[in-house]
Amino acid sequence: MEPIERHAELTPPGWFADPWGISEWRWWDGRMWTALVGGTTERKPRLPGWLSWPVVLAAVPILLVVVAYAADSPLAVLLGFVPLVIVLPAFWWLDRVEPEPRSSLIHSLLWGATVAVLISSTINAIVAASAGLDFAAIVSAPLVEEATKGLGIYWAVRRKQLDSIVDGVIYAGWVAIGFAVIEDFQYFSSAESEDQLLAVFIIRGLLTPFAHPLFTFWTGAAAGLAVERGRRVVPFMIGGYGLAVLTHGIWNGALTASESAGSGTLVVVAIGSFLVLFLAVVISLVRIRQRERRLLIDSTPMLVQRYGLTENELHTFGDWKQMLSSRRRLSKPQRRSFDLVHAALARLAVLHGRPGPVDPIDEARLVTLLHQARQRSATQGHRS
């Protein structure tokens, strides 16, 4: 494989060992790897892409807890889903430039709601019993919760689903909101038993539904930045994790101090500071999203020439308004295929935008996804 990677342009077409091990052989067309495989049949994963064994194992006890909350306090569980309605549309919008696989996003959501919740709640309960509730809230919760949510982001990194800062933020948001929903079940149920449900719901469900996504934002952004720059991911994620713990700890500390003092001043200050930080992050993300959109549009002519796309595809994906207009005219199945082509092109644009030489294995993987998406789109076009 080494001669192919170093001198790809000199290697004639032929069958070679599959560079990423999906099958035994893969066809090299003289310029790039194709979707044609041979030898052993492709290995099919034991679980669909939206599941993993950690999620499956953690889901059993979490489901039992959710059922217990639903039986005891159905209103609390119903209100716990409200942040999803507020938060997820924002991340869908952010994800329009380089759409992530839906199964991967669902896995991130489930990771936060199961694996992160189970580990965090267990450790926090032990710490609270031994060191007190305040210590658990201010120290243990930020350390453990941000670590377990960060593992969900790292799972996406290992699956090679992160290509940019925006990707990292999106996966962080989906993991964090999954965690927040289950946590809100507990908070709202306790508040209902103390006749404080309305106040707690306003603060957690309406004023600060982006709290957990904002904390975990730092870990996800750091992971995406590392991938974007071609650097080692773990050291960057550790730095982002430190910022996540810091912001989470300050937030919990302000709320704990406010409860101890019996004053709402600190809560108001904390929420105000949170909103200012949230606004700053939103402005930064909008600018990064605009940068990625320009990168895709500017790179489209090169991508079309390099990967043999058509003039119609150049016209469609080389203009953002035209791309959105074309997408709106498609049926739901066709739109899904269109999004897959769009996602593959956007990832290739990011890959070519990174400093240094293009990784031939990453390029081959993305080109294969592009060919598969185009074939699927063409098949659906013929059927319609």
Short mmCIF file of C-alpha atoms in Angstrom, two decimals:
data_model
loop_
_atom_site.label_atom_id
_atom_site.label_comp_id
_atom_site.label_asym_id
_atom_site.label_seq_id
_atom_site.Cartn_x
_atom_site.Cartn_y
_atom_site.Cartn_z
CA MET A 1 0.00 0.00 0.00
CA GLU A 2 2.88 2.38 0.64
CA PRO A 3 3.69 2.99 -3.07
CA ILE A 4 0.02 3.74 -3.73
CA GLU A 5 -0.18 6.27 -0.93
CA ARG A 6 3.05 8.04 -1.87
CA HIS A 7 2.80 7.82 -5.63
CA ALA A 8 -0.95 7.51 -6.19
CA GLU A 9 -0.83 9.34 -9.49
CA LEU A 10 1.67 6.80 -10.89
CA THR A 11 -0.25 3.66 -9.90
CA PRO A 12 -2.21 2.04 -12.75
CA PRO A 13 -5.81 0.87 -12.25
CA GLY A 14 -6.25 -2.44 -10.48
CA TRP A 15 -7.40 -4.36 -7.42
CA PHE A 16 -5.50 -3.67 -4.21
CA ALA A 17 -5.96 -4.46 -0.51
CA ASP A 18 -8.78 -2.31 0.81
CA PRO A 19 -7.00 0.62 2.56
CA TRP A 20 -9.55 0.80 5.38
CA GLY A 21 -10.40 -2.87 5.74
CA ILE A 22 -14.08 -2.87 4.81
CA SER A 23 -13.51 -5.64 2.29
CA GLU A 24 -10.59 -7.71 1.05
CA TRP A 25 -10.01 -5.83 -2.22
CA ARG A 26 -10.92 -2.42 -3.57
CA TRP A 27 -10.64 -1.10 -7.15
CA TRP A 28 -8.19 1.76 -7.82
CA ASP A 29 -9.20 3.56 -11.07
CA GLY A 30 -5.81 5.19 -11.62
CA ARG A 31 -6.74 8.41 -9.80
CA MET A 32 -8.74 7.42 -6.71
CA TRP A 33 -10.32 4.58 -4.81
CA THR A 34 -13.81 3.62 -5.98
CA ALA A 35 -16.82 1.98 -4.33
CA LEU A 36 -16.12 -1.33 -6.11
CA VAL A 37 -15.02 -4.01 -3.66
CA GLY A 38 -14.24 -7.70 -4.03
CA GLY A 39 -13.04 -10.75 -2.20
CA THR A 40 -14.76 -11.22 1.12
CA THR A 41 -18.16 -9.67 1.60
CA GLU A 42 -18.30 -6.36 3.41
CA ARG A 43 -18.37 -6.65 7.15
CA LYS A 44 -21.74 -5.58 8.44
CA PRO A 45 -21.79 -3.99 11.87
CA ARG A 46 -23.65 -5.87 14.55
CA LEU A 47 -25.51 -2.73 15.54
CA PRO A 48 -26.98 0.09 13.43
CA GLY A 49 -25.03 3.33 13.29
CA TRP A 50 -27.26 5.03 15.86
CA LEU A 51 -26.37 2.45 18.51
CA SER A 52 -23.22 1.18 20.21
CA TRP A 53 -22.63 -1.37 22.93
CA PRO A 54 -22.02 1.28 25.64
CA VAL A 55 -25.35 2.90 24.74
CA VAL A 56 -27.19 -0.43 24.73
CA LEU A 57 -25.82 -1.47 28.12
CA ALA A 58 -26.44 1.91 29.76
CA ALA A 59 -29.92 2.25 28.27
CA VAL A 60 -31.41 -0.57 30.37
CA PRO A 61 -31.09 1.08 33.82
CA ILE A 62 -31.81 4.53 32.40
CA LEU A 63 -35.05 3.34 30.80
CA LEU A 64 -36.15 1.88 34.14
CA VAL A 65 -35.49 5.22 35.83
CA VAL A 66 -37.36 7.16 33.12
CA VAL A 67 -40.35 4.82 33.42
CA ALA A 68 -40.36 5.37 37.18
CA TYR A 69 -40.30 9.16 36.70
CA ALA A 70 -43.08 8.95 34.11
CA ALA A 71 -45.26 6.89 36.44
CA ASP A 72 -44.68 9.17 39.43
CA SER A 73 -44.56 12.56 37.67
CA PRO A 74 -45.70 12.47 34.02
CA LEU A 75 -45.80 16.29 33.79
CA ALA A 76 -42.12 16.52 34.78
CA VAL A 77 -41.15 14.05 32.06
CA LEU A 78 -43.26 15.87 29.47
CA LEU A 79 -41.68 19.22 30.33
CA GLY A 80 -38.24 17.61 30.23
CA PHE A 81 -38.56 17.25 26.45
CA VAL A 82 -39.18 20.98 25.92
CA PRO A 83 -35.44 21.87 25.67
CA LEU A 84 -35.18 19.44 22.75
CA VAL A 85 -37.70 21.52 20.81
CA ILE A 86 -35.69 24.66 21.53
CA VAL A 87 -32.13 23.41 21.11
CA LEU A 88 -32.19 20.88 18.26
CA PRO A 89 -33.51 23.26 15.55
CA ALA A 90 -30.52 25.51 16.23
CA PHE A 91 -28.12 22.63 15.69
CA TRP A 92 -30.01 21.50 12.58
CA TRP A 93 -29.48 24.99 11.16
CA LEU A 94 -25.80 24.95 12.09
CA ASP A 95 -25.43 21.56 10.42
CA ARG A 96 -26.77 22.70 7.01
CA VAL A 97 -23.33 23.52 5.56
CA GLU A 98 -21.87 20.05 6.11
CA PRO A 99 -24.75 17.74 7.08
CA GLU A 100 -23.81 14.99 9.52
CA PRO A 101 -25.23 11.46 9.22
CA ARG A 102 -28.54 11.32 11.06
CA SER A 103 -27.63 8.01 12.67
CA SER A 104 -24.45 9.55 14.12
CA LEU A 105 -26.36 12.46 15.63
CA ILE A 106 -28.92 10.13 17.19
CA HIS A 107 -26.08 8.06 18.65
CA SER A 108 -24.63 11.20 20.22
CA LEU A 109 -28.02 12.09 21.69
CA LEU A 110 -28.41 8.60 23.12
CA TRP A 111 -24.86 8.60 24.46
CA GLY A 112 -25.59 11.72 26.48
CA ALA A 113 -28.92 10.36 27.70
CA THR A 114 -27.59 6.93 28.71
CA VAL A 115 -23.83 6.45 29.10
CA ALA A 116 -23.05 9.97 30.34
CA VAL A 117 -26.07 10.07 32.67
CA LEU A 118 -25.49 6.61 34.15
CA ILE A 119 -21.79 7.11 34.92
CA SER A 120 -22.21 10.70 36.12
CA SER A 121 -25.22 10.06 38.35
CA THR A 122 -23.52 7.05 39.95
CA ILE A 123 -20.28 8.87 40.74
CA ASN A 124 -22.04 12.07 41.83
CA ALA A 125 -24.26 10.10 44.20
CA ILE A 126 -21.22 8.46 45.79
CA VAL A 127 -19.44 11.81 46.14
CA ALA A 128 -22.55 13.50 47.56
CA ALA A 129 -22.94 10.76 50.18
CA SER A 130 -19.31 11.06 51.27
CA ALA A 131 -18.47 14.76 50.78
CA GLY A 132 -21.85 16.53 50.70
CA LEU A 133 -24.22 17.82 48.06
CA ASP A 134 -22.45 21.17 47.57
CA PHE A 135 -19.09 19.51 46.85
CA ALA A 136 -20.76 17.11 44.44
CA ALA A 137 -22.51 19.96 42.61
CA ILE A 138 -19.54 22.32 42.36
CA VAL A 139 -16.62 19.88 41.94
CA SER A 140 -17.76 16.37 41.10
CA ALA A 141 -20.55 17.17 38.65
CA PRO A 142 -18.49 19.41 36.33
CA LEU A 143 -15.53 17.01 36.33
CA VAL A 144 -17.48 13.81 35.77
CA GLU A 145 -20.30 15.08 33.54
CA GLU A 146 -18.02 16.92 31.13
CA ALA A 147 -15.72 13.89 30.96
CA THR A 148 -18.53 11.47 30.13
CA LYS A 149 -20.02 13.83 27.56
CA GLY A 150 -16.55 14.31 26.09
CA LEU A 151 -16.29 10.55 25.61
CA GLY A 152 -19.37 10.76 23.37
CA ILE A 153 -17.58 13.34 21.23
CA TYR A 154 -14.45 11.21 21.13
CA TRP A 155 -16.55 8.27 19.95
CA ALA A 156 -17.54 10.39 16.93
CA VAL A 157 -13.88 11.29 16.39
CA ARG A 158 -12.92 7.61 16.33
CA ARG A 159 -15.66 7.02 13.75
CA LYS A 160 -14.06 9.79 11.63
CA GLN A 161 -17.22 11.90 11.72
CA LEU A 162 -15.55 15.18 12.73
CA ASP A 163 -13.96 17.33 10.04
CA SER A 164 -14.20 20.86 11.45
CA ILE A 165 -14.95 23.04 14.47
CA VAL A 166 -18.62 23.18 13.55
CA ASP A 167 -18.77 19.37 13.47
CA GLY A 168 -17.30 19.22 16.96
CA VAL A 169 -19.80 21.76 18.27
CA ILE A 170 -22.71 19.89 16.66
CA TYR A 171 -21.78 16.56 18.21
CA ALA A 172 -21.14 18.26 21.55
CA GLY A 173 -24.59 19.84 21.38
CA TRP A 174 -26.37 16.56 20.64
CA VAL A 175 -24.54 14.72 23.43
CA ALA A 176 -25.19 17.54 25.89
CA ILE A 177 -28.89 17.95 25.17
CA GLY A 178 -29.40 14.20 25.54
CA PHE A 179 -27.80 14.45 28.96
CA ALA A 180 -29.81 17.54 29.89
CA VAL A 181 -33.18 15.95 29.07
CA ILE A 182 -32.68 13.04 31.48
CA GLU A 183 -31.26 15.37 34.12
CA ASP A 184 -34.30 17.63 33.75
CA PHE A 185 -36.60 14.69 34.47
CA GLN A 186 -35.00 14.50 37.91
CA TYR A 187 -34.97 18.25 38.55
CA PHE A 188 -38.55 18.78 37.41
CA SER A 189 -39.82 15.77 39.36
CA SER A 190 -38.17 17.01 42.56
CA ALA A 191 -39.42 20.55 41.94
CA GLU A 192 -42.98 19.31 41.44
CA SER A 193 -42.92 17.53 44.81
CA GLU A 194 -41.82 20.84 46.40
CA ASP A 195 -44.37 22.99 44.51
CA GLN A 196 -41.57 24.79 42.61
CA LEU A 197 -42.01 23.22 39.19
CA LEU A 198 -42.93 26.42 37.36
CA ALA A 199 -39.91 28.37 38.62
CA VAL A 200 -37.44 25.55 37.92
CA PHE A 201 -38.94 24.93 34.49
CA ILE A 202 -38.63 28.61 33.54
CA ILE A 203 -34.98 28.72 34.59
CA ARG A 204 -33.83 25.36 33.19
CA GLY A 205 -36.29 24.73 30.38
CA LEU A 206 -36.85 28.22 28.95
CA LEU A 207 -34.06 30.57 30.04
CA THR A 208 -31.07 28.22 29.99
CA PRO A 209 -31.85 25.20 27.77
CA PHE A 210 -28.45 25.73 26.11
CA ALA A 211 -26.55 25.44 29.41
CA HIS A 212 -25.18 21.93 28.96
CA PRO A 213 -24.48 22.44 25.22
CA LEU A 214 -22.61 25.63 26.13
CA PHE A 215 -20.47 23.82 28.72
CA THR A 216 -19.63 20.93 26.39
CA PHE A 217 -19.14 23.34 23.48
CA TRP A 218 -15.50 23.84 24.50
CA THR A 219 -14.66 20.13 24.32
CA GLY A 220 -16.36 19.69 20.95
CA ALA A 221 -14.83 22.84 19.46
CA ALA A 222 -11.37 21.75 20.60
CA ALA A 223 -11.81 18.31 19.01
CA GLY A 224 -12.98 19.85 15.74
CA LEU A 225 -10.13 22.36 15.75
CA ALA A 226 -7.59 19.56 16.19
CA VAL A 227 -9.02 17.59 13.27
CA GLU A 228 -9.26 20.71 11.12
CA ARG A 229 -5.58 21.49 11.73
CA GLY A 230 -4.43 17.89 11.43
CA ARG A 231 -3.23 17.79 15.04
CA ARG A 232 -3.56 15.13 17.74
CA VAL A 233 -7.09 15.25 19.06
CA VAL A 234 -6.67 14.13 22.68
CA PRO A 235 -4.43 17.03 23.88
CA PHE A 236 -6.80 19.55 22.30
CA MET A 237 -9.81 17.84 23.88
CA ILE A 238 -8.16 17.92 27.30
CA GLY A 239 -7.76 21.69 26.96
CA GLY A 240 -11.37 22.08 25.87
CA TYR A 241 -12.47 19.81 28.70
CA GLY A 242 -10.73 22.14 31.17
CA LEU A 243 -12.76 25.10 29.89
CA ALA A 244 -15.94 23.02 29.98
CA VAL A 245 -15.32 22.08 33.62
CA LEU A 246 -14.54 25.70 34.50
CA THR A 247 -17.73 27.15 33.01
CA HIS A 248 -19.84 24.30 34.41
CA GLY A 249 -18.29 24.71 37.86
CA ILE A 250 -18.82 28.47 37.93
CA TRP A 251 -22.46 28.02 36.92
CA ASN A 252 -23.14 25.36 39.55
CA GLY A 253 -21.23 27.34 42.16
CA ALA A 254 -23.33 30.45 41.55
CA LEU A 255 -26.58 28.49 41.84
CA THR A 256 -25.39 26.69 44.98
CA ALA A 257 -24.28 29.94 46.64
CA SER A 258 -27.60 31.54 45.76
CA GLU A 259 -29.55 28.71 47.37
CA SER A 260 -27.38 28.85 50.50
CA ALA A 261 -27.77 32.63 50.82
CA GLY A 262 -31.47 32.55 50.05
CA SER A 263 -31.02 35.35 47.52
CA GLY A 264 -31.89 35.45 43.85
CA THR A 265 -29.24 38.04 43.00
CA LEU A 266 -26.57 35.49 42.16
CA VAL A 267 -29.04 33.58 39.99
CA VAL A 268 -29.81 36.73 38.02
CA VAL A 269 -26.09 37.51 37.65
CA ALA A 270 -25.34 33.91 36.61
CA ILE A 271 -28.12 33.84 34.02
CA GLY A 272 -27.07 37.25 32.69
CA SER A 273 -23.45 36.14 32.36
CA PHE A 274 -24.58 32.91 30.75
CA LEU A 275 -26.62 34.79 28.15
CA VAL A 276 -23.69 37.10 27.34
CA LEU A 277 -21.36 34.12 26.88
CA PHE A 278 -24.01 32.30 24.88
CA LEU A 279 -24.43 35.31 22.57
CA ALA A 280 -20.66 35.52 22.03
CA VAL A 281 -20.52 31.82 21.15
CA VAL A 282 -23.46 32.17 18.74
CA ILE A 283 -21.81 35.07 16.93
CA SER A 284 -18.57 33.07 16.63
CA LEU A 285 -20.41 30.02 15.31
CA VAL A 286 -22.30 32.07 12.72
CA ARG A 287 -19.01 33.47 11.44
CA ILE A 288 -17.42 30.01 11.34
CA ARG A 289 -20.47 28.66 9.51
CA GLN A 290 -20.21 31.47 6.94
CA ARG A 291 -16.53 30.65 6.49
CA GLU A 292 -17.30 26.97 5.85
CA ARG A 293 -20.04 27.91 3.41
CA ARG A 294 -17.63 30.12 1.45
CA LEU A 295 -15.06 27.31 1.50
CA LEU A 296 -17.56 24.88 -0.04
CA ILE A 297 -18.69 27.33 -2.72
CA ASP A 298 -15.13 28.36 -3.60
CA SER A 299 -13.93 24.74 -3.69
CA THR A 300 -16.77 23.39 -5.84
CA PRO A 301 -15.10 24.04 -9.25
CA MET A 302 -11.96 22.20 -8.09
CA LEU A 303 -14.02 19.34 -6.64
CA VAL A 304 -16.05 19.02 -9.84
CA GLN A 305 -12.90 18.79 -11.96
CA ARG A 306 -10.99 16.50 -9.59
CA TYR A 307 -13.77 14.01 -8.97
CA GLY A 308 -15.53 14.00 -12.33
CA LEU A 309 -18.78 15.73 -11.41
CA THR A 310 -21.17 17.17 -13.99
CA GLU A 311 -21.81 20.74 -15.08
CA ASN A 312 -25.24 20.50 -13.47
CA GLU A 313 -23.65 19.57 -10.14
CA LEU A 314 -21.26 22.51 -10.49
CA HIS A 315 -24.22 24.82 -11.09
CA THR A 316 -26.15 23.35 -8.13
CA PHE A 317 -23.45 23.14 -5.46
CA GLY A 318 -21.47 26.17 -6.61
CA ASP A 319 -24.23 28.55 -5.55
CA TRP A 320 -25.71 28.40 -2.06
CA LYS A 321 -29.13 29.81 -2.98
CA GLN A 322 -29.35 27.53 -6.01
CA MET A 323 -28.48 24.53 -3.84
CA LEU A 324 -31.23 25.33 -1.33
CA SER A 325 -33.70 25.97 -4.13
CA SER A 326 -32.85 22.66 -5.82
CA ARG A 327 -33.19 20.80 -2.54
CA ARG A 328 -36.66 22.22 -1.85
CA ARG A 329 -37.95 20.84 -5.17
CA LEU A 330 -36.99 17.26 -4.32
CA SER A 331 -39.05 14.54 -2.71
CA LYS A 332 -38.08 13.35 0.75
CA PRO A 333 -36.05 10.30 -0.45
CA GLN A 334 -34.36 12.40 -3.14
CA ARG A 335 -33.58 15.08 -0.57
CA ARG A 336 -31.83 12.51 1.59
CA SER A 337 -29.60 11.47 -1.33
CA PHE A 338 -29.00 15.12 -2.20
CA ASP A 339 -27.84 15.77 1.37
CA LEU A 340 -25.44 12.83 1.20
CA VAL A 341 -23.82 14.26 -1.95
CA HIS A 342 -23.70 17.69 -0.33
CA ALA A 343 -22.12 16.27 2.85
CA ALA A 344 -19.45 14.36 0.94
CA LEU A 345 -18.52 17.43 -1.11
CA ALA A 346 -18.41 19.63 1.99
CA ARG A 347 -16.13 17.17 3.77
CA LEU A 348 -13.85 16.97 0.76
CA ALA A 349 -13.72 20.77 0.69
CA VAL A 350 -12.69 20.80 4.36
CA LEU A 351 -10.12 18.06 3.71
CA HIS A 352 -8.50 20.08 0.91
CA GLY A 353 -8.65 23.21 3.05
CA ARG A 354 -6.48 21.72 5.78
CA PRO A 355 -2.79 22.65 5.94
CA GLY A 356 -0.34 20.15 4.50
CA PRO A 357 -0.82 17.37 1.96
CA VAL A 358 -4.16 15.63 1.61
CA ASP A 359 -4.36 12.28 3.42
CA PRO A 360 -5.00 9.76 0.61
CA ILE A 361 -6.87 7.36 2.90
CA ASP A 362 -9.24 10.07 4.12
CA GLU A 363 -9.70 11.26 0.56
CA ALA A 364 -10.44 7.74 -0.66
CA ARG A 365 -12.99 7.19 2.08
CA LEU A 366 -14.81 10.44 1.27
CA VAL A 367 -14.64 9.87 -2.48
CA THR A 368 -16.25 6.47 -1.99
CA LEU A 369 -19.05 8.10 0.01
CA LEU A 370 -19.43 10.69 -2.76
CA HIS A 371 -19.69 8.03 -5.48
CA GLN A 372 -22.20 6.01 -3.46
CA ALA A 373 -24.33 9.11 -2.80
CA ARG A 374 -24.27 10.13 -6.47
CA GLN A 375 -25.24 6.62 -7.58
CA ARG A 376 -28.11 6.59 -5.11
CA SER A 377 -29.23 10.03 -6.27
CA ALA A 378 -29.08 8.99 -9.93
CA THR A 379 -31.08 5.82 -9.22
CA GLN A 380 -33.80 7.78 -7.44
CA GLY A 381 -33.84 10.32 -10.27
CA HIS A 382 -34.51 7.57 -12.80
CA ARG A 383 -37.28 6.12 -10.64
CA SER A 384 -39.03 9.46 -10.36
#
